[in-house]
Amino acid sequence: MSAPLLEFKDVDVFYGPIQALRKVNLHINEGETVSLIGANGAGKSTLLMSIFGQPRAAGGAIVYGGTDITHRSAHYVASNGVAQSPEGRRVFPDMSVEENLLMGTIPVGMDHADEDMQRMFDLFPRLKERRNQRAMTMSGGEQQMLAIARALMSRPKLLLLDEPSLGLAPIVVKQIFQTLKELAQTGMTIFLVEQNANHALKLSDRAYVMVTGEIRMSGTGEELLGNQEVRNAYLGGH
Ligand code: ATP
């Protein structure tokens, strides 16, 4: 089997005296959809951001595509194929849908911009209808779609998604996960951080459970969906 696309080896991260990640080990193979689930404050966003060195891992190593990126710049990581749709769907509020999408090409240049924008409009037809609308006037779900599409405009090898379901109505969450499923079927490698464990585990090939900065459990999405401890803690005990 080939080496993982992304690997965390005994990664420690601190905020001043507070340890946010403790000896984290995980890996994502090319073409997999992997999720990281855990409660508020478990360290999920910290883990995603540490891939870009913000915050920087104080111990252990983060390896991407066979290269140790622990001490590389965020620019290096982004221009080598890692794109993130950040928590809170941070789109550029005063820019139109098209302008936001163009911002997504910054790490790679504009050579494929027209073609890729068309691809995004096929994947998210709603964005096509609203291509000239300012992002701030769009619904939460539309802004989330835009944040994901913007990340995809850099043709990433690895797509990181931080809580795409946050604050959205159930029907919209369903639509977003349906689109992520289509994206996964195209072979995209996806690393998803979610509090919505039910949707995340159903979508994922594999998943990790994080508790106060440590990986507590891992398995296939199906295994974790059937695990009583996971059900009690993250799926309302049903
Ligand atoms: P949520 O789902 O609420 O976003 P999370 O699992 O993503 O939670 P993190 O945001 O990674 O968790 O936070 C992990 C821990 O690190 C928390 O205790 C948080 O208070 C702390 N933390 C996060 N960012 C900082 C920071 N910039 N400075 C100090 N502590 C921080």
CSV table of C-alpha atoms and ligand atoms in Angstrom, one decimal:
chain,number,residue,atom,x,y,z
A,1,MET,CA,0.0,0.0,0.0
A,2,SER,CA,1.3,3.5,-0.8
A,3,ALA,CA,2.2,6.0,1.9
A,4,PRO,CA,-0.6,8.1,3.4
A,5,LEU,CA,-1.3,11.5,1.8
A,6,LEU,CA,-1.3,13.1,5.3
A,7,GLU,CA,0.1,11.8,8.5
A,8,PHE,CA,0.3,13.1,12.1
A,9,LYS,CA,3.0,11.4,14.1
A,10,ASP,CA,2.9,12.1,17.9
A,11,VAL,CA,1.9,15.7,17.3
A,12,ASP,CA,1.8,18.1,20.3
A,13,VAL,CA,0.5,21.6,20.1
A,14,PHE,CA,0.4,24.2,22.9
A,15,TYR,CA,-1.3,27.6,23.3
A,16,GLY,CA,1.1,29.1,25.9
A,17,PRO,CA,1.0,26.7,28.8
A,18,ILE,CA,-2.1,24.9,27.6
A,19,GLN,CA,-1.6,21.7,25.7
A,20,ALA,CA,-4.3,21.6,22.9
A,21,LEU,CA,-3.1,18.4,21.1
A,22,ARG,CA,-1.4,15.5,22.9
A,23,LYS,CA,0.6,12.9,20.9
A,24,VAL,CA,-1.9,12.9,18.0
A,25,ASN,CA,-1.4,10.1,15.5
A,26,LEU,CA,-3.7,9.9,12.5
A,27,HIS,CA,-3.4,9.4,8.7
A,28,ILE,CA,-5.4,10.0,5.6
A,29,ASN,CA,-4.9,8.0,2.5
A,30,GLU,CA,-5.4,9.4,-1.0
A,31,GLY,CA,-9.0,9.2,-2.1
A,32,GLU,CA,-10.3,8.6,1.4
A,33,THR,CA,-12.9,10.6,3.3
A,34,VAL,CA,-11.9,10.8,6.9
A,35,SER,CA,-13.6,12.6,9.7
A,36,LEU,CA,-12.6,13.9,13.1
A,37,ILE,CA,-15.4,14.1,15.6
A,38,GLY,CA,-15.4,15.5,19.1
A,39,ALA,CA,-17.1,18.0,21.4
A,40,ASN,CA,-16.6,21.7,21.6
A,41,GLY,CA,-13.1,22.6,22.5
A,42,ALA,CA,-11.7,19.1,21.9
A,43,GLY,CA,-9.0,20.5,19.6
A,44,LYS,CA,-10.5,19.7,16.2
A,45,SER,CA,-9.9,23.2,14.7
A,46,THR,CA,-6.5,23.3,16.2
A,47,LEU,CA,-5.6,20.1,14.5
A,48,LEU,CA,-6.7,21.3,11.1
A,49,MET,CA,-4.9,24.7,11.5
A,50,SER,CA,-1.7,23.0,12.6
A,51,ILE,CA,-1.4,21.5,9.1
A,52,PHE,CA,-0.7,25.1,8.0
A,53,GLY,CA,1.6,25.7,11.0
A,54,GLN,CA,-0.8,28.0,12.7
A,55,PRO,CA,-0.4,27.0,15.5
A,56,ARG,CA,2.9,25.2,14.9
A,57,ALA,CA,3.4,21.7,16.3
A,58,ALA,CA,5.8,21.8,19.2
A,59,GLY,CA,6.5,18.1,19.1
A,60,GLY,CA,6.1,15.2,16.6
A,61,ALA,CA,5.8,15.6,12.9
A,62,ILE,CA,3.2,16.3,10.2
A,63,VAL,CA,4.0,14.7,6.9
A,64,TYR,CA,2.2,15.5,3.7
A,65,GLY,CA,2.8,13.8,0.4
A,66,GLY,CA,6.0,12.3,1.9
A,67,THR,CA,7.4,15.7,2.9
A,68,ASP,CA,7.8,16.8,6.6
A,69,ILE,CA,5.7,20.0,6.6
A,70,THR,CA,5.9,20.6,10.4
A,71,HIS,CA,8.0,23.7,9.9
A,72,ARG,CA,6.8,24.8,6.5
A,73,SER,CA,4.8,28.0,5.9
A,74,ALA,CA,1.1,28.1,5.4
A,75,HIS,CA,1.8,29.4,1.9
A,76,TYR,CA,4.0,26.3,1.1
A,77,VAL,CA,1.2,23.9,2.3
A,78,ALA,CA,-1.6,25.8,0.4
A,79,SER,CA,0.4,26.0,-2.8
A,80,ASN,CA,1.2,22.3,-2.6
A,81,GLY,CA,-2.4,21.2,-2.7
A,82,VAL,CA,-4.1,21.6,0.7
A,83,ALA,CA,-7.2,23.8,0.8
A,84,GLN,CA,-9.4,24.6,3.7
A,85,SER,CA,-13.0,25.6,4.0
A,86,PRO,CA,-12.8,27.3,7.4
A,87,GLU,CA,-15.2,27.2,10.3
A,88,GLY,CA,-17.9,29.8,10.3
A,89,ARG,CA,-17.9,29.9,6.4
A,90,ARG,CA,-15.6,32.9,6.2
A,91,VAL,CA,-16.4,34.2,2.7
A,92,PHE,CA,-15.5,37.7,1.6
A,93,PRO,CA,-18.8,39.5,2.4
A,94,ASP,CA,-18.6,42.4,0.0
A,95,MET,CA,-17.5,40.3,-3.0
A,96,SER,CA,-19.8,38.5,-5.4
A,97,VAL,CA,-19.9,34.8,-5.7
A,98,GLU,CA,-17.6,34.9,-8.8
A,99,GLU,CA,-15.1,37.2,-7.1
A,100,ASN,CA,-15.0,34.9,-4.0
A,101,LEU,CA,-14.4,31.9,-6.3
A,102,LEU,CA,-11.5,33.8,-8.0
A,103,MET,CA,-9.9,34.4,-4.6
A,104,GLY,CA,-9.7,30.6,-4.3
A,105,THR,CA,-7.3,30.5,-7.2
A,106,ILE,CA,-4.6,32.6,-5.4
A,107,PRO,CA,-2.4,29.6,-4.4
A,108,VAL,CA,-2.3,28.3,-7.9
A,109,GLY,CA,-2.9,31.1,-10.4
A,110,MET,CA,-5.8,31.9,-12.8
A,111,ASP,CA,-4.9,29.5,-15.7
A,112,HIS,CA,-7.9,27.2,-15.1
A,113,ALA,CA,-10.2,29.7,-13.4
A,114,ASP,CA,-13.0,29.7,-16.1
A,115,GLU,CA,-13.1,26.0,-16.4
A,116,ASP,CA,-13.0,25.5,-12.6
A,117,MET,CA,-15.7,28.0,-12.0
A,118,GLN,CA,-17.9,26.1,-14.4
A,119,ARG,CA,-17.2,22.9,-12.5
A,120,MET,CA,-18.2,24.6,-9.3
A,121,PHE,CA,-21.4,25.8,-10.9
A,122,ASP,CA,-22.2,22.2,-11.9
A,123,LEU,CA,-21.5,20.9,-8.4
A,124,PHE,CA,-23.4,23.8,-6.7
A,125,PRO,CA,-26.1,25.0,-9.2
A,126,ARG,CA,-27.3,27.5,-6.6
A,127,LEU,CA,-24.1,29.4,-6.8
A,128,LYS,CA,-24.5,29.7,-10.6
A,129,GLU,CA,-28.0,31.3,-10.1
A,130,ARG,CA,-26.3,33.7,-7.7
A,131,ARG,CA,-23.0,34.3,-9.4
A,132,ASN,CA,-23.3,38.1,-9.2
A,133,GLN,CA,-24.8,38.3,-5.8
A,134,ARG,CA,-22.7,39.7,-2.9
A,135,ALA,CA,-21.8,36.9,-0.5
A,136,MET,CA,-23.1,38.8,2.6
A,137,THR,CA,-26.6,38.7,1.3
A,138,MET,CA,-26.7,35.0,0.8
A,139,SER,CA,-28.2,32.4,3.2
A,140,GLY,CA,-25.9,30.5,5.6
A,141,GLY,CA,-26.2,27.4,3.5
A,142,GLU,CA,-25.3,29.2,0.3
A,143,GLN,CA,-22.3,30.8,2.0
A,144,GLN,CA,-21.2,27.4,3.2
A,145,MET,CA,-21.4,26.1,-0.4
A,146,LEU,CA,-19.4,29.1,-1.5
A,147,ALA,CA,-16.7,28.5,1.1
A,148,ILE,CA,-16.4,24.9,-0.1
A,149,ALA,CA,-16.4,25.8,-3.7
A,150,ARG,CA,-13.8,28.5,-3.1
A,151,ALA,CA,-11.5,26.0,-1.5
A,152,LEU,CA,-12.0,23.7,-4.5
A,153,MET,CA,-10.9,26.4,-6.9
A,154,SER,CA,-7.2,25.7,-6.1
A,155,ARG,CA,-7.7,22.1,-7.4
A,156,PRO,CA,-6.6,20.7,-4.0
A,157,LYS,CA,-5.2,17.2,-3.5
A,158,LEU,CA,-6.6,17.4,0.1
A,159,LEU,CA,-9.7,19.3,1.1
A,160,LEU,CA,-10.1,20.2,4.7
A,161,LEU,CA,-13.6,21.1,6.0
A,162,ASP,CA,-14.1,22.7,9.4
A,163,GLU,CA,-17.7,22.1,10.6
A,164,PRO,CA,-19.6,22.6,7.3
A,165,SER,CA,-22.9,21.9,9.1
A,166,LEU,CA,-22.5,24.5,11.8
A,167,GLY,CA,-25.6,26.6,12.3
A,168,LEU,CA,-27.5,25.3,9.3
A,169,ALA,CA,-31.0,23.9,9.1
A,170,PRO,CA,-31.2,20.1,8.8
A,171,ILE,CA,-32.4,20.2,5.2
A,172,VAL,CA,-29.5,22.3,4.2
A,173,VAL,CA,-27.1,20.1,6.1
A,174,LYS,CA,-28.4,17.2,4.1
A,175,GLN,CA,-27.8,19.0,0.8
A,176,ILE,CA,-24.2,19.9,1.8
A,177,PHE,CA,-23.4,16.3,2.8
A,178,GLN,CA,-25.0,15.0,-0.4
A,179,THR,CA,-22.6,17.3,-2.4
A,180,LEU,CA,-19.7,16.1,-0.3
A,181,LYS,CA,-20.6,12.6,-1.1
A,182,GLU,CA,-20.6,13.4,-4.9
A,183,LEU,CA,-17.2,15.1,-4.4
A,184,ALA,CA,-15.8,12.0,-2.6
A,185,GLN,CA,-17.0,9.8,-5.4
A,186,THR,CA,-14.9,11.9,-7.8
A,187,GLY,CA,-11.9,10.6,-5.9
A,188,MET,CA,-11.2,13.8,-3.8
A,189,THR,CA,-9.5,13.2,-0.5
A,190,ILE,CA,-11.5,14.9,2.2
A,191,PHE,CA,-10.7,15.5,5.9
A,192,LEU,CA,-13.8,16.6,7.7
A,193,VAL,CA,-14.0,18.0,11.2
A,194,GLU,CA,-17.6,17.8,12.6
A,195,GLN,CA,-19.7,17.9,15.7
A,196,ASN,CA,-22.5,16.5,13.6
A,197,ALA,CA,-21.2,12.9,14.1
A,198,ASN,CA,-24.2,11.2,12.5
A,199,HIS,CA,-23.7,12.8,9.0
A,200,ALA,CA,-19.9,12.8,9.3
A,201,LEU,CA,-19.7,9.1,10.1
A,202,LYS,CA,-22.2,8.1,7.4
A,203,LEU,CA,-20.1,9.9,4.8
A,204,SER,CA,-16.7,8.7,6.0
A,205,ASP,CA,-14.6,5.8,5.1
A,206,ARG,CA,-12.8,6.1,8.5
A,207,ALA,CA,-13.0,8.4,11.5
A,208,TYR,CA,-11.2,9.5,14.6
A,209,VAL,CA,-12.8,10.6,17.9
A,210,MET,CA,-11.0,13.4,19.8
A,211,VAL,CA,-11.4,14.1,23.5
A,212,THR,CA,-9.5,16.9,25.1
A,213,GLY,CA,-6.7,17.0,22.6
A,214,GLU,CA,-6.2,13.2,22.4
A,215,ILE,CA,-7.4,10.7,19.8
A,216,ARG,CA,-9.5,8.4,21.9
A,217,MET,CA,-10.9,6.0,19.2
A,218,SER,CA,-10.7,5.3,15.5
A,219,GLY,CA,-12.4,3.0,13.1
A,220,THR,CA,-14.5,2.8,9.9
A,221,GLY,CA,-17.5,5.2,9.8
A,222,GLU,CA,-19.7,2.2,10.2
A,223,GLU,CA,-17.9,0.8,13.2
A,224,LEU,CA,-18.0,4.1,15.1
A,225,LEU,CA,-21.7,4.6,14.2
A,226,GLY,CA,-22.4,1.2,15.8
A,227,ASN,CA,-20.2,1.9,18.9
A,228,GLN,CA,-22.2,2.4,22.1
A,229,GLU,CA,-19.7,4.8,23.6
A,230,VAL,CA,-19.8,7.0,20.5
A,231,ARG,CA,-23.6,6.8,20.3
A,232,ASN,CA,-23.9,7.9,24.0
A,233,ALA,CA,-21.5,10.8,23.6
A,234,TYR,CA,-22.1,12.1,20.1
A,235,LEU,CA,-25.3,10.6,18.8
A,236,GLY,CA,-27.7,11.3,21.6
A,237,GLY,CA,-27.6,7.7,22.9
A,238,HIS,CA,-29.9,6.3,20.2
B,1,ATP,P1,-15.1,23.9,18.5
B,1,ATP,O1,-15.9,22.7,17.9
B,1,ATP,O2,-15.8,24.5,19.6
B,1,ATP,O3,-14.5,24.8,17.5
B,1,ATP,P2,-12.6,22.5,18.6
B,1,ATP,O4,-12.6,21.0,18.9
B,1,ATP,O5,-12.3,22.9,17.3
B,1,ATP,O6,-13.8,23.2,19.2
B,1,ATP,P3,-10.3,24.1,19.3
B,1,ATP,O7,-10.9,25.4,18.8
B,1,ATP,O8,-9.2,23.5,18.5
B,1,ATP,O9,-11.4,23.0,19.6
B,1,ATP,O10,-9.8,24.4,20.8
B,1,ATP,C1,-9.0,23.5,21.6
B,1,ATP,C2,-8.6,24.1,22.9
B,1,ATP,O11,-7.6,25.1,22.6
B,1,ATP,C3,-9.7,24.8,23.6
B,1,ATP,O12,-9.5,24.6,25.0
B,1,ATP,C4,-9.5,26.2,23.3
B,1,ATP,O13,-10.0,27.1,24.3
B,1,ATP,C5,-8.0,26.4,23.1
B,1,ATP,N1,-7.7,27.4,22.2
B,1,ATP,C6,-8.1,27.4,20.8
B,1,ATP,N2,-7.5,28.5,20.2
B,1,ATP,C7,-6.8,29.1,21.2
B,1,ATP,C8,-5.9,30.3,21.1
B,1,ATP,N3,-5.8,31.0,20.0
B,1,ATP,N4,-5.3,30.7,22.3
B,1,ATP,C9,-5.5,29.9,23.4
B,1,ATP,N5,-6.2,28.8,23.5
B,1,ATP,C10,-6.9,28.4,22.4
